Coordinates of C-alpha atoms in Angstrom, one line a residue:
X52 CA 0.0 0.0 0.0
X53 CA 1.3 3.4 -0.9
X54 CA 1.7 6.1 1.8
X55 CA -1.4 8.2 2.1
X56 CA -0.9 11.6 3.9
X57 CA -4.6 12.1 4.3
X58 CA -5.1 8.7 6.1
X59 CA -2.1 9.5 8.3
X60 CA -3.4 12.9 9.4
X61 CA -7.1 13.5 9.0
X62 CA -8.7 10.5 10.8
X63 CA -6.5 11.0 13.9
X64 CA -7.2 14.7 14.2
X65 CA -10.9 14.1 13.6
X66 CA -11.0 11.4 16.3
X67 CA -9.3 13.6 19.0
X68 CA -11.3 16.8 18.0
X69 CA -14.5 14.7 18.2
X70 CA -13.7 13.9 21.8
X71 CA -13.2 17.5 22.9
X72 CA -16.9 18.4 23.1
X73 CA -17.4 15.5 25.5
X74 CA -14.5 16.7 27.6
X75 CA -15.9 20.2 27.7
X76 CA -19.4 18.8 28.7
X77 CA -17.8 17.0 31.7
X78 CA -15.9 20.2 32.6
X79 CA -19.2 22.2 32.6
X80 CA -20.9 19.5 34.6
X81 CA -18.0 19.6 37.1
X82 CA -18.4 23.4 37.5
X83 CA -22.1 23.0 38.2
X84 CA -21.8 20.2 40.7
X85 CA -18.8 21.5 42.6
X86 CA -19.8 25.2 42.9
X87 CA -16.7 26.5 41.3
X88 CA -16.6 29.0 38.5
X89 CA -16.0 28.5 34.8
X90 CA -13.1 30.9 35.2
X91 CA -11.4 28.5 37.6
X92 CA -11.1 26.0 34.8
X93 CA -10.8 28.3 31.8
X94 CA -8.0 30.3 33.4
X95 CA -6.1 27.2 34.6
X96 CA -2.7 26.1 33.3
X97 CA -0.3 23.3 34.1
X98 CA 2.5 25.7 34.9
X99 CA 2.9 29.5 35.2
X100 CA 4.8 29.7 31.9
X101 CA 2.3 27.7 30.0
X102 CA -0.9 28.8 28.2
X103 CA -4.3 28.6 29.9
X104 CA -7.0 26.2 28.8
X105 CA -8.5 28.0 25.8
X106 CA -5.2 28.5 24.1
X107 CA -5.0 24.7 23.7
X108 CA -8.3 24.6 21.9
X109 CA -7.0 27.3 19.6
X110 CA -3.9 25.3 19.0
X111 CA -5.8 22.2 18.2
X112 CA -7.8 24.3 15.6
X113 CA -4.5 25.8 14.3
X114 CA -2.7 22.5 13.9
X115 CA -5.6 20.7 12.2
X116 CA -8.0 22.8 10.1
X117 CA -6.0 25.9 9.8
X118 CA -2.9 23.9 8.9
X119 CA -4.7 22.4 6.0
X120 CA -5.6 25.8 4.7
X121 CA -2.1 27.2 5.3
X122 CA -0.4 24.2 3.7
X123 CA -2.5 24.7 0.5
X124 CA 0.1 27.5 -0.1
X125 CA 3.8 27.5 0.7
X126 CA 3.8 29.1 4.2
X127 CA 2.5 28.3 7.7
X128 CA 2.1 31.3 9.9
X129 CA 0.6 30.7 13.3
X130 CA -2.6 32.6 14.1
X131 CA -3.2 33.6 17.7
X132 CA -5.7 36.3 17.1
X133 CA -8.9 34.7 18.3
X134 CA -8.5 32.9 21.6
X135 CA -11.9 31.5 22.8
X136 CA -13.0 32.9 26.1
X137 CA -15.9 30.6 27.0
X138 CA -17.0 27.0 26.7
X139 CA -19.3 27.9 23.9
X140 CA -16.5 29.7 22.0
X141 CA -14.3 26.7 22.4
X142 CA -17.1 24.4 21.1
X143 CA -17.5 26.7 18.1
X144 CA -13.8 26.6 17.3
X145 CA -13.8 22.8 17.6
X146 CA -16.9 22.6 15.3
X147 CA -15.2 24.9 12.8
X148 CA -12.1 22.6 12.8
X149 CA -14.3 19.5 12.5
X150 CA -16.2 20.9 9.5
X151 CA -13.0 21.8 7.8
X152 CA -11.5 18.4 8.3
X153 CA -14.8 16.7 7.2
X154 CA -14.5 18.7 3.9
X155 CA -10.8 17.8 3.3
X156 CA -10.3 15.4 0.5
X157 CA -7.6 12.8 0.1
X158 CA -6.5 14.4 -3.2
X159 CA -6.1 17.9 -1.6
X160 CA -4.2 16.7 1.4
X161 CA -2.0 14.2 -0.5
X162 CA -1.2 17.0 -3.0
X163 CA 0.8 18.9 -0.4
X164 CA 3.2 16.0 0.5
X165 CA 6.1 17.2 -1.7
X166 CA 5.5 20.9 -1.5
X167 CA 8.1 22.9 0.4
X168 CA 6.4 24.8 3.3
X169 CA 8.1 27.6 5.2
X170 CA 7.3 28.1 8.9
X171 CA 7.0 31.9 9.3
X172 CA 6.9 33.5 12.7
X173 CA 7.2 37.2 13.3
X174 CA 7.7 37.7 9.5
X175 CA 10.8 35.5 9.5
X176 CA 11.1 32.1 8.0
X177 CA 12.3 29.8 10.8
X178 CA 12.5 26.5 8.8
X179 CA 11.3 24.8 5.7
X180 CA 10.0 21.3 5.4
X181 CA 8.2 19.2 2.7
X182 CA 4.5 19.2 3.3
X183 CA 4.4 15.6 4.5
X184 CA 7.0 16.3 7.3
X185 CA 5.3 19.6 8.1
X186 CA 1.9 17.9 8.6
X187 CA 3.2 14.8 10.3
X188 CA 6.4 16.0 12.1
X189 CA 5.2 19.5 13.1
X190 CA 1.4 19.9 13.0
X191 CA 0.3 16.4 14.2
X192 CA 2.6 16.4 17.3
X193 CA 1.6 19.9 18.2
X194 CA -2.1 19.0 17.8
X195 CA -1.6 16.0 20.1
X196 CA 0.4 18.0 22.6
X197 CA -2.3 20.6 22.9
X198 CA -5.2 18.1 23.0
X199 CA -3.4 16.2 25.7
X200 CA -2.6 19.4 27.7
X201 CA -6.3 20.5 27.5
X202 CA -7.3 17.1 29.0
X203 CA -4.5 17.3 31.6
X204 CA -5.4 20.8 32.8
X205 CA -9.0 19.7 33.4
X206 CA -7.9 16.4 35.0
X207 CA -5.5 18.3 37.3
X208 CA -8.4 20.5 38.4
X209 CA -10.5 17.5 39.4
X210 CA -12.7 16.9 36.4
X211 CA -13.4 13.2 36.3
X212 CA -12.0 12.2 32.9
X213 CA -10.8 8.9 31.6
X214 CA -8.5 7.9 28.8
X215 CA -11.6 7.1 26.8
X216 CA -12.8 10.7 27.2
X217 CA -9.5 11.9 25.6
X218 CA -9.4 9.3 22.8
X219 CA -13.0 9.5 21.6
X220 CA -14.1 7.0 19.1
X221 CA -11.0 5.1 17.9
X222 CA -12.8 4.2 14.7
X223 CA -13.1 7.9 14.1
X224 CA -16.0 10.2 13.2
X225 CA -16.3 8.8 9.7
X226 CA -17.5 5.5 11.2
X227 CA -19.8 6.7 13.9
X228 CA -23.4 5.6 13.6

């Protein structure tokens, strides 16, 4: 079987994105049952020098749907302009990413495999990679890091989550009934 960039990237990101609304629902339930505020969770971070909870949803969006849009060209420039500030805003950002990934075609994703992509930060090219390595060696690990950190922050704050909550449906959203 030939390597398929679409199959290596899209189903995994869709699976983990698909789990995030359930994690958020458990966080909202935890707030209601434990008489704490949404802000206690939304402003939480694992360490003082790390981003708070909503930044991790933004990063999941950025390293999935936004990445596909950016990699259609020849540059990837991070976008930190719209950080969600509520559970609803986080859910909307997740839904936007899910919709974009659902619209991605194997042909479009596979077409970026050989294209050279520049990582541009602050107007400066920091490195250049082939699209395949950019998607699998940069975006996918970043996506997984931020999805995991989102889960970890909530777990650290006491939200009763399991590995299954993080993983979602291993078959992926394309196979859900």
